[in-house]
Amino acid sequence: EVQLVESGGGLVQPGGSLRLSCSASGFTFDDYAMNWVRQTPGKGLEWVSSVGRKGDITAYADSMKGRFTISRDNVKNTVFLQMNSLKSEDSAVYYCARRGSTTGDFDTWGQGTQVTVSS
């Protein structure tokens, strides 16, 4: 079945770095743009970043620009999120999501990986 599995989250101090990974299976990976979305109790769902299907076009929410980098490996069917200069406000569950080619909906989600930024 179509599946996305996130990994790489954990506890990190402010200013630290983490790299998240999302492994995809069950579909033609390079047919889809991929996204990272995060969720907190206060803000709910917040879009973080997207990468086009070839990996050459990327976009970021304003608060992540200059700190986060999204990339993908279409051979390994994996999308990454490199997070640097982490802040406490970045604490959230981070989800990998596939964007449907016809509706534009995020039609497939992973289970998420917890990122906690705290001293």
Short mmCIF file of N, CA and C in Angstrom, two decimals:
data_model
loop_
_atom_site.label_atom_id
_atom_site.label_comp_id
_atom_site.label_asym_id
_atom_site.label_seq_id
_atom_site.Cartn_x
_atom_site.Cartn_y
_atom_site.Cartn_z
N GLU A 1 0.83 -1.18 0.00
CA GLU A 1 0.00 0.00 0.00
C GLU A 1 0.88 1.25 0.00
N VAL A 2 0.25 2.38 -0.29
CA VAL A 2 0.95 3.66 -0.26
C VAL A 2 1.32 3.95 1.19
N GLN A 3 2.58 4.25 1.40
CA GLN A 3 3.06 4.44 2.76
C GLN A 3 4.18 5.46 2.81
N LEU A 4 4.14 6.29 3.85
CA LEU A 4 5.20 7.23 4.16
C LEU A 4 5.60 7.03 5.61
N VAL A 5 6.88 6.93 5.86
CA VAL A 5 7.38 6.68 7.20
C VAL A 5 8.46 7.70 7.53
N GLU A 6 8.19 8.54 8.52
CA GLU A 6 9.14 9.55 8.94
C GLU A 6 10.08 9.00 10.01
N SER A 7 11.26 9.56 10.06
CA SER A 7 12.23 9.22 11.10
C SER A 7 13.19 10.38 11.29
N GLY A 8 13.96 10.33 12.36
CA GLY A 8 14.99 11.32 12.60
C GLY A 8 14.69 12.35 13.66
N GLY A 9 13.48 12.35 14.17
CA GLY A 9 13.14 13.30 15.22
C GLY A 9 13.81 12.95 16.53
N GLY A 10 13.68 13.85 17.48
CA GLY A 10 14.27 13.64 18.78
C GLY A 10 14.35 14.92 19.57
N LEU A 11 15.11 14.88 20.64
CA LEU A 11 15.31 16.02 21.52
C LEU A 11 16.62 16.71 21.14
N VAL A 12 16.55 18.01 20.96
CA VAL A 12 17.72 18.78 20.58
C VAL A 12 17.69 20.12 21.30
N GLN A 13 18.85 20.66 21.61
CA GLN A 13 18.94 21.96 22.26
C GLN A 13 18.70 23.09 21.26
N PRO A 14 18.23 24.23 21.74
CA PRO A 14 18.12 25.38 20.83
C PRO A 14 19.43 25.66 20.13
N GLY A 15 19.34 25.96 18.85
CA GLY A 15 20.52 26.18 18.03
C GLY A 15 21.07 24.93 17.39
N GLY A 16 20.57 23.79 17.78
CA GLY A 16 21.05 22.53 17.24
C GLY A 16 20.42 22.18 15.91
N SER A 17 20.75 21.00 15.43
CA SER A 17 20.31 20.55 14.11
C SER A 17 19.76 19.14 14.17
N LEU A 18 18.85 18.86 13.26
CA LEU A 18 18.33 17.52 13.04
C LEU A 18 18.08 17.34 11.56
N ARG A 19 18.18 16.12 11.10
CA ARG A 19 17.78 15.79 9.75
C ARG A 19 16.67 14.75 9.80
N LEU A 20 15.53 15.11 9.25
CA LEU A 20 14.40 14.20 9.17
C LEU A 20 14.41 13.49 7.83
N SER A 21 13.95 12.25 7.85
CA SER A 21 13.83 11.47 6.63
C SER A 21 12.41 10.95 6.50
N CYS A 22 11.98 10.79 5.28
CA CYS A 22 10.67 10.22 4.98
C CYS A 22 10.85 9.20 3.88
N SER A 23 10.61 7.95 4.21
CA SER A 23 10.75 6.87 3.24
C SER A 23 9.39 6.56 2.63
N ALA A 24 9.33 6.53 1.31
CA ALA A 24 8.08 6.33 0.59
C ALA A 24 8.07 4.96 -0.09
N SER A 25 6.88 4.38 -0.16
CA SER A 25 6.72 3.11 -0.85
C SER A 25 5.29 2.99 -1.36
N GLY A 26 5.09 2.12 -2.32
CA GLY A 26 3.75 1.83 -2.81
C GLY A 26 3.24 2.75 -3.90
N PHE A 27 4.07 3.64 -4.40
CA PHE A 27 3.68 4.52 -5.50
C PHE A 27 4.91 5.00 -6.24
N THR A 28 4.68 5.58 -7.41
CA THR A 28 5.78 6.12 -8.20
C THR A 28 6.20 7.44 -7.59
N PHE A 29 7.28 7.40 -6.86
CA PHE A 29 7.68 8.51 -6.01
C PHE A 29 7.89 9.80 -6.78
N ASP A 30 8.56 9.73 -7.91
CA ASP A 30 8.89 10.96 -8.63
C ASP A 30 7.74 11.52 -9.46
N ASP A 31 6.55 10.97 -9.31
CA ASP A 31 5.35 11.57 -9.89
C ASP A 31 4.74 12.63 -8.99
N TYR A 32 5.25 12.79 -7.78
CA TYR A 32 4.60 13.62 -6.79
C TYR A 32 5.54 14.63 -6.15
N ALA A 33 5.03 15.84 -6.01
CA ALA A 33 5.67 16.78 -5.11
C ALA A 33 5.49 16.28 -3.68
N MET A 34 6.46 16.55 -2.85
CA MET A 34 6.41 16.11 -1.46
C MET A 34 6.52 17.30 -0.53
N ASN A 35 5.93 17.15 0.64
CA ASN A 35 5.84 18.25 1.59
C ASN A 35 6.17 17.79 2.99
N TRP A 36 6.62 18.74 3.78
CA TRP A 36 6.70 18.58 5.22
C TRP A 36 5.68 19.52 5.86
N VAL A 37 4.92 18.98 6.79
CA VAL A 37 3.93 19.73 7.53
C VAL A 37 4.12 19.41 9.01
N ARG A 38 3.99 20.40 9.87
CA ARG A 38 4.16 20.14 11.29
C ARG A 38 2.89 20.49 12.05
N GLN A 39 2.78 19.90 13.23
CA GLN A 39 1.59 20.08 14.04
C GLN A 39 1.98 20.32 15.49
N THR A 40 1.39 21.37 16.07
CA THR A 40 1.53 21.66 17.49
C THR A 40 0.14 21.84 18.07
N PRO A 41 0.01 21.64 19.39
CA PRO A 41 -1.31 21.86 20.01
C PRO A 41 -1.83 23.28 19.81
N GLY A 42 -0.96 24.27 19.82
CA GLY A 42 -1.39 25.65 19.71
C GLY A 42 -1.68 26.11 18.30
N LYS A 43 -0.86 25.70 17.36
CA LYS A 43 -0.99 26.18 15.99
C LYS A 43 -1.72 25.22 15.07
N GLY A 44 -1.87 24.00 15.48
CA GLY A 44 -2.44 23.01 14.59
C GLY A 44 -1.47 22.66 13.49
N LEU A 45 -2.01 22.42 12.31
CA LEU A 45 -1.17 22.06 11.17
C LEU A 45 -0.57 23.29 10.53
N GLU A 46 0.72 23.23 10.26
CA GLU A 46 1.45 24.33 9.65
C GLU A 46 2.34 23.77 8.55
N TRP A 47 2.16 24.27 7.35
CA TRP A 47 3.01 23.86 6.24
C TRP A 47 4.43 24.35 6.45
N VAL A 48 5.39 23.48 6.20
CA VAL A 48 6.79 23.78 6.43
C VAL A 48 7.53 24.00 5.13
N SER A 49 7.44 23.03 4.23
CA SER A 49 8.26 23.07 3.03
C SER A 49 7.73 22.11 1.98
N SER A 50 8.08 22.36 0.74
CA SER A 50 7.73 21.47 -0.35
C SER A 50 8.88 21.35 -1.32
N VAL A 51 8.91 20.25 -2.03
CA VAL A 51 9.90 20.03 -3.07
C VAL A 51 9.21 19.41 -4.27
N GLY A 52 9.50 19.94 -5.44
CA GLY A 52 8.93 19.42 -6.66
C GLY A 52 9.41 18.02 -6.96
N ARG A 53 8.77 17.39 -7.91
CA ARG A 53 9.03 15.98 -8.13
C ARG A 53 10.45 15.68 -8.61
N LYS A 54 11.10 16.62 -9.24
CA LYS A 54 12.48 16.43 -9.68
C LYS A 54 13.50 16.87 -8.65
N GLY A 55 13.04 17.54 -7.60
CA GLY A 55 13.93 18.00 -6.56
C GLY A 55 14.59 19.33 -6.82
N ASP A 56 14.29 19.97 -7.94
CA ASP A 56 14.95 21.21 -8.31
C ASP A 56 14.18 22.46 -7.91
N ILE A 57 12.94 22.32 -7.51
CA ILE A 57 12.13 23.44 -7.07
C ILE A 57 11.73 23.21 -5.62
N THR A 58 12.02 24.18 -4.78
CA THR A 58 11.71 24.08 -3.36
C THR A 58 11.01 25.34 -2.89
N ALA A 59 10.28 25.20 -1.79
CA ALA A 59 9.60 26.34 -1.19
C ALA A 59 9.55 26.13 0.32
N TYR A 60 9.52 27.26 1.05
CA TYR A 60 9.55 27.21 2.49
C TYR A 60 8.62 28.25 3.09
N ALA A 61 8.06 27.93 4.24
CA ALA A 61 7.39 28.95 5.02
C ALA A 61 8.41 29.98 5.47
N ASP A 62 7.96 31.22 5.66
CA ASP A 62 8.89 32.31 5.96
C ASP A 62 9.76 32.04 7.18
N SER A 63 9.19 31.47 8.21
CA SER A 63 9.94 31.26 9.44
C SER A 63 11.01 30.18 9.31
N MET A 64 10.97 29.40 8.26
CA MET A 64 11.94 28.35 8.04
C MET A 64 13.03 28.72 7.04
N LYS A 65 12.80 29.75 6.27
CA LYS A 65 13.77 30.13 5.24
C LYS A 65 15.12 30.46 5.86
N GLY A 66 16.15 29.91 5.26
CA GLY A 66 17.50 30.12 5.75
C GLY A 66 17.92 29.15 6.82
N ARG A 67 16.99 28.41 7.37
CA ARG A 67 17.30 27.45 8.43
C ARG A 67 17.04 26.01 8.00
N PHE A 68 15.99 25.80 7.23
CA PHE A 68 15.60 24.46 6.81
C PHE A 68 15.91 24.26 5.34
N THR A 69 16.24 23.04 4.99
CA THR A 69 16.49 22.68 3.60
C THR A 69 15.79 21.36 3.29
N ILE A 70 14.94 21.39 2.28
CA ILE A 70 14.27 20.17 1.84
C ILE A 70 14.99 19.61 0.62
N SER A 71 15.04 18.31 0.53
CA SER A 71 15.64 17.66 -0.62
C SER A 71 15.02 16.28 -0.79
N ARG A 72 15.30 15.67 -1.92
CA ARG A 72 14.77 14.32 -2.15
C ARG A 72 15.75 13.50 -2.96
N ASP A 73 15.66 12.21 -2.78
CA ASP A 73 16.46 11.25 -3.51
C ASP A 73 15.47 10.31 -4.19
N ASN A 74 15.30 10.48 -5.49
CA ASN A 74 14.30 9.71 -6.22
C ASN A 74 14.75 8.29 -6.53
N VAL A 75 16.01 7.99 -6.27
CA VAL A 75 16.49 6.62 -6.39
C VAL A 75 16.14 5.84 -5.13
N LYS A 76 16.33 6.49 -3.99
CA LYS A 76 16.04 5.86 -2.71
C LYS A 76 14.61 6.09 -2.24
N ASN A 77 13.82 6.85 -3.01
CA ASN A 77 12.43 7.15 -2.64
C ASN A 77 12.34 7.77 -1.25
N THR A 78 13.14 8.78 -1.04
CA THR A 78 13.23 9.41 0.27
C THR A 78 13.24 10.92 0.13
N VAL A 79 12.55 11.60 1.02
CA VAL A 79 12.60 13.05 1.12
C VAL A 79 13.19 13.41 2.47
N PHE A 80 13.97 14.48 2.51
CA PHE A 80 14.68 14.88 3.71
C PHE A 80 14.30 16.31 4.10
N LEU A 81 14.45 16.59 5.37
CA LEU A 81 14.36 17.95 5.87
C LEU A 81 15.52 18.18 6.81
N GLN A 82 16.49 18.96 6.37
CA GLN A 82 17.60 19.36 7.22
C GLN A 82 17.20 20.60 7.98
N MET A 83 17.23 20.52 9.30
CA MET A 83 16.80 21.61 10.16
C MET A 83 17.99 22.11 10.96
N ASN A 84 18.34 23.36 10.78
CA ASN A 84 19.44 23.98 11.50
C ASN A 84 18.92 25.15 12.32
N SER A 85 19.74 25.59 13.25
CA SER A 85 19.39 26.74 14.11
C SER A 85 18.01 26.58 14.71
N LEU A 86 17.76 25.44 15.27
CA LEU A 86 16.43 25.13 15.77
C LEU A 86 16.05 25.99 16.97
N LYS A 87 14.79 26.33 17.02
CA LYS A 87 14.22 27.14 18.08
C LYS A 87 13.16 26.34 18.81
N SER A 88 12.84 26.78 20.01
CA SER A 88 11.80 26.10 20.76
C SER A 88 10.47 26.10 20.01
N GLU A 89 10.23 27.14 19.23
CA GLU A 89 9.00 27.22 18.44
C GLU A 89 8.92 26.17 17.35
N ASP A 90 10.03 25.52 17.04
CA ASP A 90 10.04 24.46 16.04
C ASP A 90 9.59 23.12 16.60
N SER A 91 9.40 23.04 17.90
CA SER A 91 8.94 21.80 18.51
C SER A 91 7.57 21.44 17.96
N ALA A 92 7.45 20.25 17.42
CA ALA A 92 6.21 19.82 16.79
C ALA A 92 6.36 18.38 16.35
N VAL A 93 5.25 17.80 15.95
CA VAL A 93 5.28 16.55 15.22
C VAL A 93 5.40 16.91 13.75
N TYR A 94 6.40 16.36 13.10
CA TYR A 94 6.65 16.65 11.69
C TYR A 94 6.16 15.49 10.83
N TYR A 95 5.34 15.83 9.86
CA TYR A 95 4.77 14.85 8.96
C TYR A 95 5.28 15.04 7.54
N CYS A 96 5.47 13.95 6.88
CA CYS A 96 5.71 13.93 5.45
C CYS A 96 4.37 13.70 4.76
N ALA A 97 4.10 14.44 3.69
CA ALA A 97 2.81 14.34 3.02
C ALA A 97 2.98 14.37 1.51
N ARG A 98 2.24 13.53 0.83
CA ARG A 98 2.19 13.52 -0.62
C ARG A 98 1.08 14.42 -1.09
N ARG A 99 1.35 15.20 -2.12
CA ARG A 99 0.34 16.08 -2.69
C ARG A 99 -0.25 15.45 -3.94
N GLY A 100 -1.55 15.25 -3.93
CA GLY A 100 -2.23 14.65 -5.06
C GLY A 100 -2.07 15.47 -6.32
N SER A 101 -1.90 14.79 -7.44
CA SER A 101 -1.63 15.48 -8.70
C SER A 101 -2.87 16.12 -9.31
N THR A 102 -4.06 15.66 -8.96
CA THR A 102 -5.28 16.19 -9.54
C THR A 102 -6.01 17.16 -8.61
N THR A 103 -6.14 16.81 -7.35
CA THR A 103 -6.87 17.65 -6.41
C THR A 103 -5.99 18.66 -5.68
N GLY A 104 -4.72 18.37 -5.58
CA GLY A 104 -3.83 19.20 -4.80
C GLY A 104 -3.88 18.93 -3.31
N ASP A 105 -4.74 18.04 -2.89
CA ASP A 105 -4.82 17.66 -1.48
C ASP A 105 -3.59 16.88 -1.06
N PHE A 106 -3.27 16.99 0.22
CA PHE A 106 -2.26 16.11 0.81
C PHE A 106 -2.94 14.78 1.08
N ASP A 107 -2.85 13.87 0.13
CA ASP A 107 -3.68 12.67 0.17
C ASP A 107 -3.07 11.51 0.93
N THR A 108 -1.80 11.58 1.24
CA THR A 108 -1.14 10.53 1.99
C THR A 108 -0.21 11.16 3.01
N TRP A 109 -0.30 10.68 4.23
CA TRP A 109 0.50 11.20 5.34
C TRP A 109 1.24 10.08 6.04
N GLY A 110 2.40 10.40 6.55
CA GLY A 110 3.08 9.47 7.43
C GLY A 110 2.55 9.57 8.85
N GLN A 111 3.13 8.80 9.74
CA GLN A 111 2.72 8.80 11.13
C GLN A 111 3.32 9.96 11.92
N GLY A 112 4.34 10.57 11.39
CA GLY A 112 4.95 11.71 12.03
C GLY A 112 6.13 11.34 12.91
N THR A 113 7.01 12.29 13.11
CA THR A 113 8.14 12.13 14.01
C THR A 113 8.24 13.36 14.90
N GLN A 114 8.42 13.14 16.19
CA GLN A 114 8.41 14.22 17.17
C GLN A 114 9.76 14.92 17.21
N VAL A 115 9.72 16.24 17.12
CA VAL A 115 10.90 17.08 17.30
C VAL A 115 10.65 17.95 18.52
N THR A 116 11.54 17.87 19.49
CA THR A 116 11.45 18.69 20.69
C THR A 116 12.73 19.49 20.83
N VAL A 117 12.58 20.80 20.83
CA VAL A 117 13.72 21.71 20.97
C VAL A 117 13.63 22.33 22.36
N SER A 118 14.54 21.97 23.22
CA SER A 118 14.48 22.42 24.60
C SER A 118 15.85 22.32 25.24
N SER A 119 16.12 23.25 26.15
CA SER A 119 17.33 23.20 26.94
C SER A 119 17.10 22.52 28.28
#
